[in-house]
Coordinates of C-alpha atoms and ligand atoms in Angstrom, one line a residue:
X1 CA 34.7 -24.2 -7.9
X2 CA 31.6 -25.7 -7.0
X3 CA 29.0 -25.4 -9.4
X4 CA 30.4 -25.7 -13.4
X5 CA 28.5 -23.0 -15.4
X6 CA 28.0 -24.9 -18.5
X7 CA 27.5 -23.6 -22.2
X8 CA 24.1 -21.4 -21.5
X9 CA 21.3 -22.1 -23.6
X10 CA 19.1 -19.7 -25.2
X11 CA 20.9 -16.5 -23.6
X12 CA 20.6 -14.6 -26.6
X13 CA 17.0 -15.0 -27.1
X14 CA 14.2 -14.2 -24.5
X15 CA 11.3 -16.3 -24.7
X16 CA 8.2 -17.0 -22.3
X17 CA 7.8 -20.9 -23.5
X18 CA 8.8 -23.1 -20.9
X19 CA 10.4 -25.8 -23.1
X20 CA 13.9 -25.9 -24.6
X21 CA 14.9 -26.1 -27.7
X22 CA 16.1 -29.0 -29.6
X23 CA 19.9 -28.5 -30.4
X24 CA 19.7 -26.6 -26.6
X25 CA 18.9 -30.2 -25.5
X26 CA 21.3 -31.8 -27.0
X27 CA 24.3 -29.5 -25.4
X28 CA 22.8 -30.4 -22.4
X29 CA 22.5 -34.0 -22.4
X30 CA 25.5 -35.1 -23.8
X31 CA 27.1 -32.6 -20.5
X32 CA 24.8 -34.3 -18.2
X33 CA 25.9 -38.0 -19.5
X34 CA 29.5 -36.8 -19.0
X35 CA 28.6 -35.4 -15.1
X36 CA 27.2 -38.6 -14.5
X37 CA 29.7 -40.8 -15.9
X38 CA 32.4 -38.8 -13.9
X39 CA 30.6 -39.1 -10.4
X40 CA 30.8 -42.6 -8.7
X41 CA 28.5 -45.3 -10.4
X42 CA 25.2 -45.7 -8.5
X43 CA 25.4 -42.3 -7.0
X44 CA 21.9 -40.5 -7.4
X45 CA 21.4 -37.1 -9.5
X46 CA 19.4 -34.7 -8.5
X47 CA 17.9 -32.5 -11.1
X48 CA 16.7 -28.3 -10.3
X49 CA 14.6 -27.1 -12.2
X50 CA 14.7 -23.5 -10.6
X51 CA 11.9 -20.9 -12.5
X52 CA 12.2 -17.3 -11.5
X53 CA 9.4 -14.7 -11.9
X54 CA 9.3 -10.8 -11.0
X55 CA 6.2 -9.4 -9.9
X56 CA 5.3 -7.7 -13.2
X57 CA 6.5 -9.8 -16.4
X58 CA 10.1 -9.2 -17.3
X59 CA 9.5 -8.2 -20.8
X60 CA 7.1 -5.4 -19.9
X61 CA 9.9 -4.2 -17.5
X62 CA 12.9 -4.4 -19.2
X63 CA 13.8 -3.7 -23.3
X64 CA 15.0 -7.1 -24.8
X65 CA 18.6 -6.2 -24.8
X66 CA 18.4 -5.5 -21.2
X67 CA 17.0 -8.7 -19.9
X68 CA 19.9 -11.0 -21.2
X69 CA 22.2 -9.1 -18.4
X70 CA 19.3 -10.1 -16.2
X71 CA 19.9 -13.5 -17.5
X72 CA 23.2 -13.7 -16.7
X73 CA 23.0 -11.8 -13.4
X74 CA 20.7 -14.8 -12.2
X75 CA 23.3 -17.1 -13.4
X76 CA 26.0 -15.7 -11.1
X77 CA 23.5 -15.8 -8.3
X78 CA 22.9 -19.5 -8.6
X79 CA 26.7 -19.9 -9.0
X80 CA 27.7 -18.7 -6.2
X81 CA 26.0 -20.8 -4.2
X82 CA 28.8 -22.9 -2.1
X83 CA 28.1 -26.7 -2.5
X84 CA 29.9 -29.7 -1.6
X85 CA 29.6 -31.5 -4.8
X86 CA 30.4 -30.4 -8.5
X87 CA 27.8 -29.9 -10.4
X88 CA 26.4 -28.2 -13.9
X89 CA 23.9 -25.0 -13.8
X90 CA 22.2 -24.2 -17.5
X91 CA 20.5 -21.1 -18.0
X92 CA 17.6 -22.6 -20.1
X93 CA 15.2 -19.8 -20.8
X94 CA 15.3 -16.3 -19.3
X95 CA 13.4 -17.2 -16.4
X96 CA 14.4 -21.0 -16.0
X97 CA 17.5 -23.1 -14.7
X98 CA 18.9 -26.7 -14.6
X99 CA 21.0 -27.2 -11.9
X100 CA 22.2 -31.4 -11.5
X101 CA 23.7 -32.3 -8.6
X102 CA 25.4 -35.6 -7.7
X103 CA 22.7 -36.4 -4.7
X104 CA 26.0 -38.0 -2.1
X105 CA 24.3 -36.8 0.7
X106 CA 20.3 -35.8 0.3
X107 CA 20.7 -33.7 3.9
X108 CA 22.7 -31.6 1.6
X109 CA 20.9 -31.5 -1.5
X110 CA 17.4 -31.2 0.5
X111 CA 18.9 -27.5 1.8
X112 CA 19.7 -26.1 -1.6
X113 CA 15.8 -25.0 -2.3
X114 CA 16.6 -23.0 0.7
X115 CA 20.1 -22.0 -0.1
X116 CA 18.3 -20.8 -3.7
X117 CA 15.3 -19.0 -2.2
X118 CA 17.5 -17.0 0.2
X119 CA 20.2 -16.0 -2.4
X120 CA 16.8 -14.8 -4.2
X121 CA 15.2 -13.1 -1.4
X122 CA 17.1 -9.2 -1.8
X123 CA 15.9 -7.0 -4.4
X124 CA 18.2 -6.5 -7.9
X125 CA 18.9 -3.7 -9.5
X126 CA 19.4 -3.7 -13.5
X127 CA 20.1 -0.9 -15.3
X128 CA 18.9 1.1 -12.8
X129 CA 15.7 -0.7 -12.7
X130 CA 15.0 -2.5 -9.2
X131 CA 13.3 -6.2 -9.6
X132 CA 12.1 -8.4 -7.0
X133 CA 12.8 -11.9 -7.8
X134 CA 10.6 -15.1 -6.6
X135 CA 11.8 -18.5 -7.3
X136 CA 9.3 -21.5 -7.7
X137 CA 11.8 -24.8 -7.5
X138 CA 11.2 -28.0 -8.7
X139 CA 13.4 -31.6 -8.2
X140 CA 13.5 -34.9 -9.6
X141 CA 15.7 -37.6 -8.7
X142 CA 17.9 -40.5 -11.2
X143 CA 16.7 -43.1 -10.8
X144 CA 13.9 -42.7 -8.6
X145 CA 12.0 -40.9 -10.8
X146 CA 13.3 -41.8 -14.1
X147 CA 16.3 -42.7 -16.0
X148 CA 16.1 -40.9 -18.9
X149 CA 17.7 -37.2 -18.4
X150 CA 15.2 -35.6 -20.9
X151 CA 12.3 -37.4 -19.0
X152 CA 14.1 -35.9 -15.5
X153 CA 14.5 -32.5 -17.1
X154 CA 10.3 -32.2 -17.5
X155 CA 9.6 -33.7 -14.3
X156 CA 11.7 -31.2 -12.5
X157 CA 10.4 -28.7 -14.8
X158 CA 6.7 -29.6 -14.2
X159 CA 7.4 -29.8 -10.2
X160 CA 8.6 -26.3 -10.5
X161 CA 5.7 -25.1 -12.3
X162 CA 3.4 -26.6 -9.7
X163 CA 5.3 -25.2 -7.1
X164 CA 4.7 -21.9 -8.7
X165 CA 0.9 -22.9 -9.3
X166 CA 0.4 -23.3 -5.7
X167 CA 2.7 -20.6 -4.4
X168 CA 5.6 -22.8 -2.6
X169 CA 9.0 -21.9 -3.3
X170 CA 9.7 -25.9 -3.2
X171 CA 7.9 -29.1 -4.8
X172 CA 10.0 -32.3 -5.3
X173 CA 8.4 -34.1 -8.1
X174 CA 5.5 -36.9 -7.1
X175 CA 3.9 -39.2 -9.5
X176 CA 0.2 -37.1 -8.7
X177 CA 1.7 -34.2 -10.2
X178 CA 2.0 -36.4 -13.8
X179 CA -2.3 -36.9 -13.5
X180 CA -2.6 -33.4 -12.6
X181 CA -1.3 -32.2 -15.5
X182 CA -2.6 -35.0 -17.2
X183 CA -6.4 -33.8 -16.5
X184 CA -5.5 -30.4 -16.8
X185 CA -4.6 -30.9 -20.8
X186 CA -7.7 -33.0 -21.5
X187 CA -9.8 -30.2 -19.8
X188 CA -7.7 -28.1 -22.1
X189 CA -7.9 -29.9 -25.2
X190 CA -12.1 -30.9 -24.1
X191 CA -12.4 -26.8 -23.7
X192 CA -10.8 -25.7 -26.7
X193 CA -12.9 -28.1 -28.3
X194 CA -16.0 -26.9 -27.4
X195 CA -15.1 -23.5 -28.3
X196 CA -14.3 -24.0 -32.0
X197 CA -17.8 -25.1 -31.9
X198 CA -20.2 -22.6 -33.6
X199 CA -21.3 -20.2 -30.8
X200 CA -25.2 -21.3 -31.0
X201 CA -24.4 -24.9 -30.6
X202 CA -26.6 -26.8 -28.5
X203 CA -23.8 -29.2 -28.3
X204 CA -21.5 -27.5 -26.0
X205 CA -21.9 -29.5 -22.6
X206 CA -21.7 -26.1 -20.9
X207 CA -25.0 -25.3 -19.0
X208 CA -25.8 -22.5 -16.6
X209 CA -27.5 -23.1 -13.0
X210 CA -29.0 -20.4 -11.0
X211 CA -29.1 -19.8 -8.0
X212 CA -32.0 -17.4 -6.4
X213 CA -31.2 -14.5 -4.3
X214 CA -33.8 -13.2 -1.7
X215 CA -35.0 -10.3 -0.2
X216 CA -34.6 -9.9 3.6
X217 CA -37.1 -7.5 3.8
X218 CA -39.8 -9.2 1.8
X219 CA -38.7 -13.0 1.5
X220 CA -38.9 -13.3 -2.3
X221 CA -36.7 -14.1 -5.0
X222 CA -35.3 -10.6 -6.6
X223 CA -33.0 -12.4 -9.1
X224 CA -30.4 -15.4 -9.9
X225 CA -26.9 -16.0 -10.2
X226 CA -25.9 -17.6 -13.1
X227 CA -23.0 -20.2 -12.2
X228 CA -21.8 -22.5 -15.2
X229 CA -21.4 -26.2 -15.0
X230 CA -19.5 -28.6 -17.7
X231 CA -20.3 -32.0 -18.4
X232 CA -16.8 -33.7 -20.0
X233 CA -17.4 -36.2 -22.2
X234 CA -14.6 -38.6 -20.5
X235 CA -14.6 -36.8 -16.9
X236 CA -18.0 -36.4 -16.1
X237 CA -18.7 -33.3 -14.0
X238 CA -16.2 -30.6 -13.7
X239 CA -16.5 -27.5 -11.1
X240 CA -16.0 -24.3 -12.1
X241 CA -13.7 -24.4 -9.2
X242 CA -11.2 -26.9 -11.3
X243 CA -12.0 -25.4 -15.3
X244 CA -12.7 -21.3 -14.5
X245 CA -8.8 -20.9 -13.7
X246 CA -7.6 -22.9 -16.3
X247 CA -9.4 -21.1 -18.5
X248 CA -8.3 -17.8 -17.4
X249 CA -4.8 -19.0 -17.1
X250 CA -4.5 -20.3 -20.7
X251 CA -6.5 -16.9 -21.7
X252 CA -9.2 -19.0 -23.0
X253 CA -12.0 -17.6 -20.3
X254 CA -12.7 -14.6 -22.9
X255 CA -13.9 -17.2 -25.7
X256 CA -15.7 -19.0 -22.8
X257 CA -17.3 -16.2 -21.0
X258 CA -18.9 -15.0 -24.8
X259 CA -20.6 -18.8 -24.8
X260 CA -21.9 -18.2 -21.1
X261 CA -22.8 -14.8 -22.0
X262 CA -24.8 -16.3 -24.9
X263 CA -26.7 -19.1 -22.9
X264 CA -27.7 -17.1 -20.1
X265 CA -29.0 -14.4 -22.0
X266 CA -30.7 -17.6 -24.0
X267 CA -32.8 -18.1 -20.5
X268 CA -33.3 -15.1 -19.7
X269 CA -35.4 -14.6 -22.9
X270 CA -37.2 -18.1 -21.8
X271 CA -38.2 -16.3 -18.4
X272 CA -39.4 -13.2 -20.4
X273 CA -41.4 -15.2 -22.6
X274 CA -42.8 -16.9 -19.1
X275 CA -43.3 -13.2 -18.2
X276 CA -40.6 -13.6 -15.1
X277 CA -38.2 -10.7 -15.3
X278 CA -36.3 -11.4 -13.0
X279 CA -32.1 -10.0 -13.0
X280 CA -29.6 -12.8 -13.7
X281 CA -26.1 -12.1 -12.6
X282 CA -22.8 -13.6 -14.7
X283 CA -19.3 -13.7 -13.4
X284 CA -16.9 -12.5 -15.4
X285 CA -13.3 -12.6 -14.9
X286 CA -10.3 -10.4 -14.6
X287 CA -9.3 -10.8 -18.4
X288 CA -12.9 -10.0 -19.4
X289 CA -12.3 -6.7 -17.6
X290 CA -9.6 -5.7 -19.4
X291 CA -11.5 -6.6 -22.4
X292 CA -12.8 -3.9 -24.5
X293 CA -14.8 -5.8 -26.9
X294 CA -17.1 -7.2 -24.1
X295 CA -18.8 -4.4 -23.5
X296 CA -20.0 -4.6 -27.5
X297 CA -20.8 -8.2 -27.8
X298 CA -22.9 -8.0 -24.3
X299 CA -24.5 -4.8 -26.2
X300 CA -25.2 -7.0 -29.4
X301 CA -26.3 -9.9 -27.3
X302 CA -28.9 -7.9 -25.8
X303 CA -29.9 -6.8 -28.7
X304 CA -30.4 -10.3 -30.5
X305 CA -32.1 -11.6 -27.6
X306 CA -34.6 -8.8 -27.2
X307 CA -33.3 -8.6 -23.3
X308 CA -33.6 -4.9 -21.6
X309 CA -30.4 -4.2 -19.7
X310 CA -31.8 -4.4 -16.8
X311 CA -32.2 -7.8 -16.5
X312 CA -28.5 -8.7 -17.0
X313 CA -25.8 -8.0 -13.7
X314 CA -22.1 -8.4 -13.5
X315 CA -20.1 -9.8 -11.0
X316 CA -16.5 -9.2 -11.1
X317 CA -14.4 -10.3 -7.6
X318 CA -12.5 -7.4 -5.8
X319 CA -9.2 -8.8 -6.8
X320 CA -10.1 -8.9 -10.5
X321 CA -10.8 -4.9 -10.1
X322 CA -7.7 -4.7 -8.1
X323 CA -5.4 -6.5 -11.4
X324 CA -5.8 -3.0 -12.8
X325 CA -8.3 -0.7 -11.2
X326 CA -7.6 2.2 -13.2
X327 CA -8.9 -0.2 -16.5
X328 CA -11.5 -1.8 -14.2
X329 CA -13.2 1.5 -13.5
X330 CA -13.5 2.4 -16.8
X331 CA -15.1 -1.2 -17.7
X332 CA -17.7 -0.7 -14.7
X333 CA -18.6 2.5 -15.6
X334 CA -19.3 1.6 -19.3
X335 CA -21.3 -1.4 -18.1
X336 CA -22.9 1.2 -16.0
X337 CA -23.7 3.1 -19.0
X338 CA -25.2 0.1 -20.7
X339 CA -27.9 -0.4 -17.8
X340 CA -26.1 -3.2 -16.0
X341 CA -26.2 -3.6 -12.3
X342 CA -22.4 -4.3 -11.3
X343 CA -21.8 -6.2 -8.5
X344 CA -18.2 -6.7 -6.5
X345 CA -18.2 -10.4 -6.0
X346 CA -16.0 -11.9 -3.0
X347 CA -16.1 -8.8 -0.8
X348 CA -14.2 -9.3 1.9
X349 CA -11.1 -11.2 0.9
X350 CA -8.8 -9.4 -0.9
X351 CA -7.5 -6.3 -0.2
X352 CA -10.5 -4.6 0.4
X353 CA -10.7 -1.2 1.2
X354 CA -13.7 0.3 2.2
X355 CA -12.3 3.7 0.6
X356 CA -12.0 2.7 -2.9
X357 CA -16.4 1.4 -3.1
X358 CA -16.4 5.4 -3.8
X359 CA -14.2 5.1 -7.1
X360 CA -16.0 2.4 -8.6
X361 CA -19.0 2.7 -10.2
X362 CA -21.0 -0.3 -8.6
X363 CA -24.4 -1.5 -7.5
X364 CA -23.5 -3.6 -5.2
X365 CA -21.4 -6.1 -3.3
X366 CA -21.5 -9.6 -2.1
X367 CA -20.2 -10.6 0.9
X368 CA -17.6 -13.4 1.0
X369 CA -19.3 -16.6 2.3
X370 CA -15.9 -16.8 4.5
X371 CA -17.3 -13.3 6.1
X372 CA -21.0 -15.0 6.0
X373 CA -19.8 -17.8 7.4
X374 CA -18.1 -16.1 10.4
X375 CA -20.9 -14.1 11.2
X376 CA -21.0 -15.7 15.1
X377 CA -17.9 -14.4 16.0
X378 CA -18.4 -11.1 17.3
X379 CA -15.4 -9.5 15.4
X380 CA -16.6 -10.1 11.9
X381 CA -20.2 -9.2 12.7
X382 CA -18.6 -5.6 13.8
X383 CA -17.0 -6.0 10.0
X384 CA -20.4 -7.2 8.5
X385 CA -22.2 -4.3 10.4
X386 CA -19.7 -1.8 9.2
X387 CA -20.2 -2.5 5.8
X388 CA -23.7 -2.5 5.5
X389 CA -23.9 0.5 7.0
X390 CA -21.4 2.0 5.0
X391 CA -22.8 0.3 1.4
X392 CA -25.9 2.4 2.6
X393 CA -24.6 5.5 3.3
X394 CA -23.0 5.2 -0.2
X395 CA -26.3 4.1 -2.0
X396 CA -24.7 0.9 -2.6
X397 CA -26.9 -2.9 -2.5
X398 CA -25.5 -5.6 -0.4
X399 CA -26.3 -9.4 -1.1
X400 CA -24.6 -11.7 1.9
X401 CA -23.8 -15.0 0.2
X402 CA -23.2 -18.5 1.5
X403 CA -26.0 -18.6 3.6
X404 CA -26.1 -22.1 4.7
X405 CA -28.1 -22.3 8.3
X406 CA -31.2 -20.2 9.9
X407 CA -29.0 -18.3 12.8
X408 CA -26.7 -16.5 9.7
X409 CA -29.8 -15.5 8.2
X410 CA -31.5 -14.0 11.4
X411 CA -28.2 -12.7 12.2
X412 CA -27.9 -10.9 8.7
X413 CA -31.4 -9.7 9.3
X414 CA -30.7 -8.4 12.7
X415 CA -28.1 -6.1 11.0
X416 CA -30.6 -5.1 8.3
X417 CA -28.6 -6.9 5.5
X418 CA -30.7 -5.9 2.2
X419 CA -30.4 -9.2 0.3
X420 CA -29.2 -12.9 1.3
X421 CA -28.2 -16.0 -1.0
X422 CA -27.0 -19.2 -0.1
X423 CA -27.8 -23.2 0.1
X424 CA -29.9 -22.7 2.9
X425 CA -32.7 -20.5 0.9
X426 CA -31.7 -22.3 -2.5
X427 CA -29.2 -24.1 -4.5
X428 CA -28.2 -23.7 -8.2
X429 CA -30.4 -25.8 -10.0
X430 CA -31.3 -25.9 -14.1
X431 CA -33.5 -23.2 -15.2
X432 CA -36.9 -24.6 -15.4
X433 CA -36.4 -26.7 -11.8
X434 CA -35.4 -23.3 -10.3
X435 CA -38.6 -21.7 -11.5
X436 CA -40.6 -24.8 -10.6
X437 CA -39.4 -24.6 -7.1
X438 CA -39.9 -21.4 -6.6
X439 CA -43.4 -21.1 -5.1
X440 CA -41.8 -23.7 -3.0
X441 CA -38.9 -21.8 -2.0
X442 CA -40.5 -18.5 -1.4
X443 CA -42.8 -20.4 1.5
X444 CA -40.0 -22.2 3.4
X445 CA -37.4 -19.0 3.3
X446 CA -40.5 -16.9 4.5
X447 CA -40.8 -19.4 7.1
X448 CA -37.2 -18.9 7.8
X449 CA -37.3 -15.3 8.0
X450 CA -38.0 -13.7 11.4
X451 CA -41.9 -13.6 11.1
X452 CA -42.0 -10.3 13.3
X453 CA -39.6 -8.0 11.1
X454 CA -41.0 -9.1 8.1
X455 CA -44.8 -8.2 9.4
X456 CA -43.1 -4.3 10.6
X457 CA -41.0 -3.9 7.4
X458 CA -44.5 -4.9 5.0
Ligands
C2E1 P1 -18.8 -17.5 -6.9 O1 -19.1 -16.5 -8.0 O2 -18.4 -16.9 -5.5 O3 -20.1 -18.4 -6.7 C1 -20.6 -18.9 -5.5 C2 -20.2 -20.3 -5.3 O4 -20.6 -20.7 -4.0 C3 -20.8 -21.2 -6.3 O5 -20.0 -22.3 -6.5 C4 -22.1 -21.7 -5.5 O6 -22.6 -22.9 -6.0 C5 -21.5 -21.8 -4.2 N1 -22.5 -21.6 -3.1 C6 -23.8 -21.1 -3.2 N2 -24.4 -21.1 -2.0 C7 -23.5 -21.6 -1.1 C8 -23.5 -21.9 0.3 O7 -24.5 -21.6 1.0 N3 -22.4 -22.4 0.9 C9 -21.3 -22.6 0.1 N4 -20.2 -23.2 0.7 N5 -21.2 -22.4 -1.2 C10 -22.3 -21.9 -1.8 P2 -19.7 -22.9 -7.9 O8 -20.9 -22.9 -8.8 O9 -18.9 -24.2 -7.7 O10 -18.7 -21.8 -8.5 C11 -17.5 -21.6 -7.9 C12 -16.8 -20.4 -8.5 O11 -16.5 -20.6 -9.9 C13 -17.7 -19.1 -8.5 O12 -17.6 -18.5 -7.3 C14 -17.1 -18.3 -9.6 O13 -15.9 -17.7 -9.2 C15 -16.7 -19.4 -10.6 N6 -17.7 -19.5 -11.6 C16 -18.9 -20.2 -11.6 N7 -19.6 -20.0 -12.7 C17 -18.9 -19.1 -13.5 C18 -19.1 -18.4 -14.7 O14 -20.1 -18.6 -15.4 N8 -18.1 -17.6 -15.1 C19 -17.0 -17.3 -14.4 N9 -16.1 -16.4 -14.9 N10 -16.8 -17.8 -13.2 C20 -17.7 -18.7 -12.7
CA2 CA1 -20.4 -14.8 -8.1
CA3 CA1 -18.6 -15.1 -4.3

């Protein structure tokens, strides 16, 4: 036999946590020690960490009892994989396994991933119910990366989870993937912070920066996009880029999306009292959509701040919608109901389908910048064209963002493109510096603008 199944660990008990128990641990090391004291002194081990996921959670597809004879069907998978050397396979959580190999010969050892992800590729069937399994794989080495098996456990563990983070079946582990995580739990434990704090708190180093949006036909500012920025006390700057999927992955983005709720409709009752009513747009993410109790906090908001509906808009990205469109449509409709605009941010990307803009409720949709972007190559100005011309026919807005040079924008004018945002025309910018600029603005993106189309449309 090739691979030794030893004593599995948590079999009885599904749980979603990625670590192992304490007595679990134990088992394992002392059967680790013995592997390694049996296979020739100085001989490298090379340490699996193999984490399995099925499209839709496991506990949402199969009853409890069920998914330990999932458990175990994994198990024989992994076992009958034909190796060279002995080695020990331990069935850690439902969805994770050690395998430790003596590395003889790392030719060998560097196929297994493969070996693994191939064994993995056909579809299951358990209890009648068919499952297709993904495996995310991580490796770290004795002693190269450590020589403490605990220590080799989480680094194989955390390569794996990277490797599921950025969709590779394989990631052996790598020092930079210790920072990574490393920033990630201070931006964790800096965000988790600031939300304890009281909701008005000035203190929150969260600010909002807008972003003006024009109109093609006119050349002025019709609105702003509200984008959020963080300040970390030990970081400095953080994207939204970096902190936005955190967030949403740790389920902290509803919490976070009430605080940017909360200061943008703070300045949007600063521009009323300036007399500028002018729409500001939030993002929201895919958990928000699901979230019924949005829908009453926005409504209470609005009513705290004195803010008509109209001047709040909603972008959600197509593949938020597309997590659970039936849910989604039923959000969008009841923002509808409220007086938002909706907007479908990211169009473009994802899976769109022209045919489902009928079945949701929205105002409008934003062009991907990737589309924007693309606009001189002859094939995604066809696509561009199309969907203006479709958006129209519908009674649907269109906003092209990413607008970042004066061809795009004559281009998107060209094909009658209603509204147009982008560094080019204006760059998100604090509240009062994008009013102060705005005079500003308005001249040098009506300078921009193709003087002779905006004299006939006038
Ligand atoms: P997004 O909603 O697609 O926002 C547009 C992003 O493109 C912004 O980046 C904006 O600064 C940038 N941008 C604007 N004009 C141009 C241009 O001409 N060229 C290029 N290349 N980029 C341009 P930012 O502010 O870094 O935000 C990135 C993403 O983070 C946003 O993409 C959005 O998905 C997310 N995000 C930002 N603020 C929030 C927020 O308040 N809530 C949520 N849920 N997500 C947010
Ligand atoms: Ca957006
Ligand atoms: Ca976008």
């Amino acid at each position: 036999m090739s691979i030794q199944s030893a004593e599995t660990i948590n079999i009885d008990k599904y749980s979603d946590r990625e670590s192992l128990s304490l007595d679990a641990c134990r088992h394992m090391n002392s059967d680790i020690e013995a592997l390694i004291s049996a296979t020739r002194e100085g001989t490298s081990m090379i340490f699996f960490y193999i984490k399995v996921s099925t499209s839709t959670p496991i506990n949402t597809l199969l009853p409890i009892s069920h998914i330990k004879d999932f458990t175990k069907h994994l198990l024989e998978v992994l076992e009958s994989i034909s190796l060279t050397q002995t080695g020990l396979i331990f069935s850690c959580e439902a969805d994770g396994f050690l395998l430790v190999l003596p590395a003889h010969d790392r030719a060998v050892a560097s196929k297994i991933p493969i070996q693994i992800a191939s064994k993995f590729s056909a579809q299951f069937t358990i209890h009648n119910r068919s499952l297709t399994v993904k495996t995310s794989i991580g490796a770290s080495i004795l002693p190269k990366d450590s020589s403490s098996i605990e220590e080799l456990i989480r680094l194989a563990m955390l390569s794996a989870h990277s490797a599921k983070e950025s969709q590779r079946s394989f990631k052996a582990y790598s020092p930079a993937l210790d920072e990574i995580s490393k920033r990630h739990n201070l931006l964790l434990s800096g965000m988790s912070t600031i939300l304890t704090q009281p909701l008005s708190s000035e203190g929150q180093n969260i600010q909002m920066h807008f972003q003006p949006k024009y109109s093609v036909r006119t050349g002025s500012i019709v609105g702003f996009e509200a984008l959020c920025r963080w300040n970390h006390d030990a970081l400095g700057n953080i994207a939204p880029g970096e902190f936005i999927p955190l967030a949403e992955k740790t389920k902290l983005i509803t919490q976070l999306t009430r605080v940017i709720l909360r200061k943008t409709m703070l300045e949007i009752s600063e521009n009323s009292k300036l007399n500028i009513k002018l729409p500001v747009a939030v993002n929201i993410s895919a958990l928000d959509l699901m979230d019924p109790t949005l829908l009453l906090d926005i409504r209470a908001l609005l009513y705290e701040f004195d803010i008509p509906s109209n001047l709040l808009e909603i972008e959600v990205t197509e593949t938020s919608i597309m997590k659970n469109a039936k849910v989604a449509a039923h959000q969008i409709e009841n923002f509808r109901k409220l007086g938002l605009s909706v907007g479908i941010d990211d169009f473009g990307t994802g899976n769109s389908s022209l045919a489902y803009l009928s079945s949701f409720p929205v105002s409008h949709i934003k062009l991907d910048h990737l589309l924007t972007g693309n606009i001189n190559h002859k094939r995604t100005e066809i696509i561009i064209e199309a969907i203006i011309n479709l958006a129209a026919k519908l009674g649907i807005g269109v906003i092209a963002e990413g607008v970042e040079n004066v061809d795009t924008l004559h281009k998107l004018q060209d094909l009658s493109c209603p509204l147009v945002q982008g560094y080019l025309l204006g760059k998100p910018k604090p509240r009062s510096l994008a009013l102060s600029s705005m005079l500003e603005d308005f001249t040098r993106v009506a300078g921009y603008l193709n003087q002779s189309k905006l004299l006939r449309s006038q």
